[in-house]
Coordinates of C-alpha atoms in Angstrom, one line a residue:
X1 CA 72.9 -1.5 -46.4
X2 CA 74.5 -4.8 -45.6
X3 CA 71.0 -6.0 -44.4
X4 CA 69.0 -4.6 -47.2
X5 CA 68.8 -7.8 -49.3
X6 CA 67.2 -9.6 -46.5
X7 CA 65.0 -7.1 -45.5
X8 CA 63.7 -6.3 -49.1
X9 CA 63.1 -10.2 -49.8
X10 CA 60.7 -9.9 -46.5
X11 CA 59.1 -7.0 -47.9
X12 CA 58.6 -8.6 -51.4
X13 CA 57.4 -11.9 -49.7
X14 CA 54.8 -9.9 -47.7
X15 CA 53.9 -7.9 -51.1
X16 CA 53.2 -11.2 -52.8
X17 CA 51.3 -12.8 -50.1
X18 CA 49.1 -9.8 -49.4
X19 CA 45.4 -9.5 -50.6
X20 CA 44.6 -7.1 -53.5
X21 CA 42.7 -4.9 -51.1
X22 CA 45.6 -4.6 -48.6
X23 CA 46.2 -1.3 -47.0
X24 CA 49.5 0.7 -47.0
X25 CA 52.7 -1.0 -46.4
X26 CA 53.8 1.0 -43.3
X27 CA 50.3 0.0 -41.7
X28 CA 50.9 -3.6 -42.7
X29 CA 54.3 -3.7 -40.9
X30 CA 53.1 -2.1 -37.8
X31 CA 55.9 0.2 -37.3
X32 CA 58.8 -2.0 -38.0
X33 CA 60.2 0.7 -40.4
X34 CA 60.7 4.4 -39.1
X35 CA 59.7 6.3 -42.2
X36 CA 58.1 9.5 -40.6
X37 CA 59.7 10.3 -37.5
X38 CA 61.5 13.5 -39.3
X39 CA 58.2 14.9 -40.4
X40 CA 57.3 18.3 -38.8
X41 CA 60.4 18.9 -37.1
X42 CA 61.7 22.5 -36.4
X43 CA 65.0 23.3 -38.2
X44 CA 67.2 25.7 -36.9
X45 CA 70.7 25.0 -38.4
X46 CA 72.3 26.7 -41.3
X47 CA 70.7 27.2 -44.8
X48 CA 72.4 24.1 -46.3
X49 CA 71.2 21.9 -43.4
X50 CA 67.8 23.4 -43.5
X51 CA 67.7 22.6 -47.2
X52 CA 69.0 19.0 -46.8
X53 CA 66.2 18.4 -44.3
X54 CA 63.5 19.5 -46.9
X55 CA 65.2 17.3 -49.6
X56 CA 65.7 14.2 -47.6
X57 CA 62.4 14.4 -46.1
X58 CA 60.8 14.6 -49.8
X59 CA 62.7 11.8 -50.9
X60 CA 61.8 9.5 -47.9
X61 CA 58.1 10.3 -48.6
X62 CA 58.6 9.4 -52.2
X63 CA 60.1 6.1 -51.3
X64 CA 57.4 5.4 -48.8
X65 CA 54.8 6.1 -51.3
X66 CA 56.5 3.6 -53.4
X67 CA 56.5 0.9 -50.9
X68 CA 60.4 0.7 -50.5
X69 CA 60.4 1.1 -46.7
X70 CA 64.1 0.6 -46.2
X71 CA 65.1 3.7 -48.1
X72 CA 62.3 5.5 -46.8
X73 CA 63.7 4.7 -43.3
X74 CA 67.2 5.6 -44.5
X75 CA 66.3 9.1 -45.9
X76 CA 64.0 9.8 -42.8
X77 CA 67.2 9.3 -40.8
X78 CA 69.1 11.7 -42.8
X79 CA 66.3 14.3 -42.7
X80 CA 66.1 13.8 -38.9
X81 CA 69.9 14.3 -38.4
X82 CA 69.8 17.5 -40.8
X83 CA 67.2 18.8 -38.4
X84 CA 69.3 18.5 -35.4
X85 CA 72.2 20.4 -37.2
X86 CA 74.6 17.6 -37.4
X87 CA 76.6 16.3 -40.4
X88 CA 74.8 14.5 -42.9
X89 CA 77.1 12.6 -45.6
X90 CA 76.1 11.4 -48.9
X91 CA 76.1 7.7 -49.5
X92 CA 79.4 6.1 -50.5
X93 CA 79.6 3.6 -53.5
X94 CA 80.4 0.9 -51.0
X95 CA 77.3 1.7 -48.9
X96 CA 75.2 0.4 -51.8
X97 CA 74.8 -2.7 -53.7
X98 CA 76.5 -1.6 -56.9
X99 CA 78.3 -3.7 -59.7
X100 CA 82.1 -2.9 -59.8
X101 CA 81.7 -1.1 -63.3
X102 CA 79.0 1.1 -61.8
X103 CA 81.2 2.4 -58.9
X104 CA 83.7 4.7 -60.6
X105 CA 81.0 6.9 -61.9
X106 CA 79.7 7.4 -58.5
X107 CA 83.1 7.9 -57.2
X108 CA 83.8 10.5 -59.6
X109 CA 80.6 12.2 -58.9
X110 CA 81.1 12.3 -55.1
X111 CA 84.7 13.7 -55.7
X112 CA 83.3 16.6 -57.8
X113 CA 80.7 17.4 -55.2
X114 CA 83.1 17.3 -52.0
X115 CA 85.4 19.7 -54.2
X116 CA 82.6 22.2 -54.8
X117 CA 81.7 21.9 -51.1
X118 CA 85.4 22.4 -50.0
X119 CA 85.6 25.6 -52.1
X120 CA 82.7 27.1 -50.0
X121 CA 79.6 25.8 -52.0
X122 CA 77.5 25.1 -49.1
X123 CA 77.8 28.5 -47.9
X124 CA 77.4 30.5 -51.1
X125 CA 74.8 28.4 -52.7
X126 CA 73.2 26.2 -49.9
X127 CA 70.0 25.6 -51.9
X128 CA 72.0 24.0 -54.7
X129 CA 74.7 22.2 -52.7
X130 CA 71.8 20.5 -50.9
X131 CA 70.1 19.7 -54.2
X132 CA 73.0 18.1 -55.5
X133 CA 73.6 15.9 -52.5
X134 CA 70.0 14.9 -52.1
X135 CA 69.9 13.9 -55.8
X136 CA 73.2 12.1 -55.8
X137 CA 71.8 9.9 -52.9
X138 CA 68.6 9.6 -54.9
X139 CA 70.7 8.5 -58.1
X140 CA 72.9 5.9 -56.2
X141 CA 70.0 4.6 -54.6
X142 CA 68.0 4.2 -57.6
X143 CA 70.9 2.5 -59.5
X144 CA 71.5 0.0 -56.8
X145 CA 71.5 -3.6 -58.1
X146 CA 69.3 -6.3 -57.4
X147 CA 65.9 -4.4 -57.0
X148 CA 62.4 -5.4 -58.0
X149 CA 61.3 -4.5 -61.4
X150 CA 58.6 -2.5 -59.9
X151 CA 60.8 0.4 -58.9
X152 CA 61.9 1.3 -62.5
X153 CA 65.6 2.2 -61.4
X154 CA 66.9 3.1 -64.8
X155 CA 64.1 5.9 -65.6
X156 CA 64.2 7.3 -62.1
X157 CA 68.0 6.8 -61.7
X158 CA 68.4 9.0 -65.0
X159 CA 66.0 11.6 -63.6
X160 CA 68.2 11.9 -60.2
X161 CA 71.4 12.1 -62.3
X162 CA 69.9 14.9 -64.6
X163 CA 69.0 16.7 -61.5
X164 CA 72.3 16.3 -59.8
X165 CA 74.3 17.3 -62.9
X166 CA 72.1 20.5 -63.1
X167 CA 72.8 21.3 -59.5
X168 CA 76.5 20.7 -59.8
X169 CA 76.9 22.9 -63.1
X170 CA 75.3 25.8 -61.0
X171 CA 77.1 25.1 -58.0
X172 CA 80.4 24.8 -59.8
X173 CA 80.1 28.1 -61.8
X174 CA 78.5 30.1 -58.6
X175 CA 81.1 29.0 -56.4
X176 CA 84.1 29.6 -58.4
X177 CA 82.7 33.1 -59.3
X178 CA 81.9 34.2 -55.8
X179 CA 85.2 32.8 -54.2
X180 CA 87.8 33.4 -56.6
X181 CA 86.9 35.6 -59.4
X182 CA 84.8 38.5 -57.6
X183 CA 85.7 39.8 -54.3
X184 CA 83.8 43.0 -53.9
X185 CA 84.6 45.4 -51.2
X186 CA 81.7 45.6 -48.8
X187 CA 81.6 48.6 -46.4
X188 CA 81.1 47.8 -42.8
X189 CA 77.7 48.4 -41.3
X190 CA 77.5 50.9 -38.5
X191 CA 77.9 49.5 -35.0
X192 CA 74.2 50.0 -34.3
X193 CA 73.0 47.9 -37.4
X194 CA 75.4 45.0 -36.6
X195 CA 73.6 41.6 -36.3
X196 CA 73.7 40.3 -32.9
X197 CA 76.3 37.7 -32.1
X198 CA 74.8 33.8 -32.2
X199 CA 74.4 32.5 -28.8
X200 CA 74.5 28.4 -29.7
X201 CA 77.5 26.8 -31.0
X202 CA 78.3 23.0 -31.5
X203 CA 82.0 22.0 -31.4
X204 CA 82.4 18.6 -33.2
X205 CA 85.2 16.2 -32.5
X206 CA 86.9 13.4 -34.5
X207 CA 86.1 9.9 -33.4
X208 CA 87.5 8.4 -30.0
X209 CA 89.4 12.0 -30.0
X210 CA 89.7 15.1 -28.2
X211 CA 90.7 16.9 -31.5
X212 CA 88.0 19.0 -33.0
X213 CA 87.0 18.5 -36.6
X214 CA 87.4 21.6 -39.1
X215 CA 84.0 22.6 -38.7
X216 CA 84.4 22.1 -34.7
X217 CA 87.2 24.3 -34.6
X218 CA 85.5 27.1 -36.6
X219 CA 82.5 26.9 -34.4
X220 CA 84.7 27.1 -31.2
X221 CA 86.6 30.2 -32.6
X222 CA 83.2 31.8 -33.0
X223 CA 82.0 30.8 -29.5
X224 CA 85.2 32.3 -28.1
X225 CA 84.5 35.5 -30.0
X226 CA 80.9 35.6 -28.9
X227 CA 81.9 35.0 -25.0
X228 CA 84.6 37.8 -25.4
X229 CA 81.9 40.1 -26.6
X230 CA 79.4 39.5 -23.9
X231 CA 80.8 39.5 -20.6
X232 CA 77.6 39.5 -19.0
X233 CA 76.7 36.0 -20.1
X234 CA 76.9 32.6 -18.6
X235 CA 78.4 30.0 -20.7
X236 CA 76.9 26.7 -20.6
X237 CA 78.5 23.7 -21.8
X238 CA 77.4 20.1 -22.2
X239 CA 79.8 17.4 -23.7
X240 CA 78.7 14.4 -25.3
X241 CA 80.1 11.1 -26.9
X242 CA 78.6 8.8 -29.6
X243 CA 77.5 5.2 -28.3
X244 CA 80.2 3.2 -30.1
X245 CA 82.2 2.5 -26.8
X246 CA 81.7 1.4 -23.1
X247 CA 79.5 4.0 -21.1
X248 CA 82.1 4.6 -18.6
X249 CA 84.7 5.1 -21.3
X250 CA 82.4 7.4 -23.1
X251 CA 81.7 9.6 -20.1
X252 CA 85.5 10.1 -19.5
X253 CA 85.9 11.0 -23.3
X254 CA 83.2 13.6 -22.9
X255 CA 84.9 15.0 -19.8
X256 CA 88.1 15.2 -21.8
X257 CA 86.6 17.0 -24.7
X258 CA 84.7 19.5 -22.1
X259 CA 88.3 20.1 -20.7
X260 CA 89.5 21.0 -24.0
X261 CA 86.9 23.6 -24.6
X262 CA 87.1 25.1 -21.1
X263 CA 90.9 25.4 -21.5
X264 CA 90.5 27.3 -24.8
X265 CA 87.9 29.6 -23.1
X266 CA 90.5 30.2 -20.4
X267 CA 93.3 31.1 -22.9
X268 CA 91.0 33.4 -24.6
X269 CA 90.4 35.4 -21.4
X270 CA 87.0 34.3 -20.6
X271 CA 86.4 34.3 -16.9
X272 CA 86.0 30.4 -16.1
X273 CA 83.7 31.6 -13.4
X274 CA 81.0 32.3 -15.8
X275 CA 81.4 28.6 -17.3
X276 CA 78.6 26.1 -16.1
X277 CA 80.2 22.7 -17.4
X278 CA 78.6 19.4 -17.8
X279 CA 79.9 16.2 -19.4
X280 CA 77.0 13.3 -20.2
X281 CA 79.1 11.0 -22.3
X282 CA 76.4 9.0 -24.2
X283 CA 73.4 9.4 -21.9
X284 CA 72.1 12.3 -23.6
X285 CA 72.4 11.8 -27.2
X286 CA 71.5 14.8 -29.4
X287 CA 70.8 12.1 -32.4
X288 CA 69.2 8.9 -31.0
X289 CA 70.9 5.9 -31.9
X290 CA 71.3 2.2 -31.0
X291 CA 74.2 1.1 -29.0
X292 CA 77.6 0.9 -30.5
X293 CA 76.4 3.1 -33.3
X294 CA 79.4 5.6 -34.5
X295 CA 77.4 8.8 -35.0
X296 CA 79.6 12.2 -35.8
X297 CA 76.5 14.3 -34.6
X298 CA 76.9 12.9 -31.1
X299 CA 80.7 13.8 -30.6
X300 CA 80.0 17.4 -29.5
X301 CA 80.3 20.1 -27.1
X302 CA 77.3 22.3 -26.8
X303 CA 78.1 26.0 -25.9
X304 CA 75.2 28.3 -25.1
X305 CA 75.6 31.9 -24.0
X306 CA 72.8 32.9 -21.5
X307 CA 71.8 36.1 -20.2

């Protein structure tokens, strides 16, 4: 958000100079801000990502309707990222222009939310978890210092904080109940009624690394099990890198990530002859970014089982 003061000043200047019968701001700026590219996307991720998409899309539209095009674009990007099944993180206090006395409250809220997520909140209560994250971002954005009075940050911020607290209260109770206090026995379903194995997997990696993230390791284990359980499938892999380094370096990095996943397949007993590998570096980003952008969703190896 470091460029926000400049952009916001430019928007305010145009508003002041615009005639009373001027059209919508997005039309006036002629595509300067990307506020609607997430609309109408097909969401195919887990329930938490799907709920994040809905929440951030609504938040982007609300900011767009209120002529806050900078934040409308910001939340539009988050909605688009969620639709692509990539990790979407809440804004950190240092991401926003906050006074020093405002930051501790948001740091505590962020820690509370992350603890609930670590206990499995995104799995057992994906709708509540997404509501908490979206309203946290709404709250911190509305509280951000240096805004024009037309945005009414105090009343709007209070509404978002109230929604965040309500979601977190429900999430804390439900996550604790489901994951610690209540562990019912669930009889296994007959083999004929078992759900089919997933056929697409995303193995995410740490920045500038061939070490998978925690979520990436879990996805790799699921992919290995699926490949072992379907001997007739072809295993297609496409390895990516984000755009924060040189093109040649990123191509080599994606190749190394591909090798890590292929070696894991081989150790699991998957016939390497079934694997169709490809390393594309930064040339085919899952999430479009400008050159030099560190995007976690592009540090990934795609795995698809094809009959």
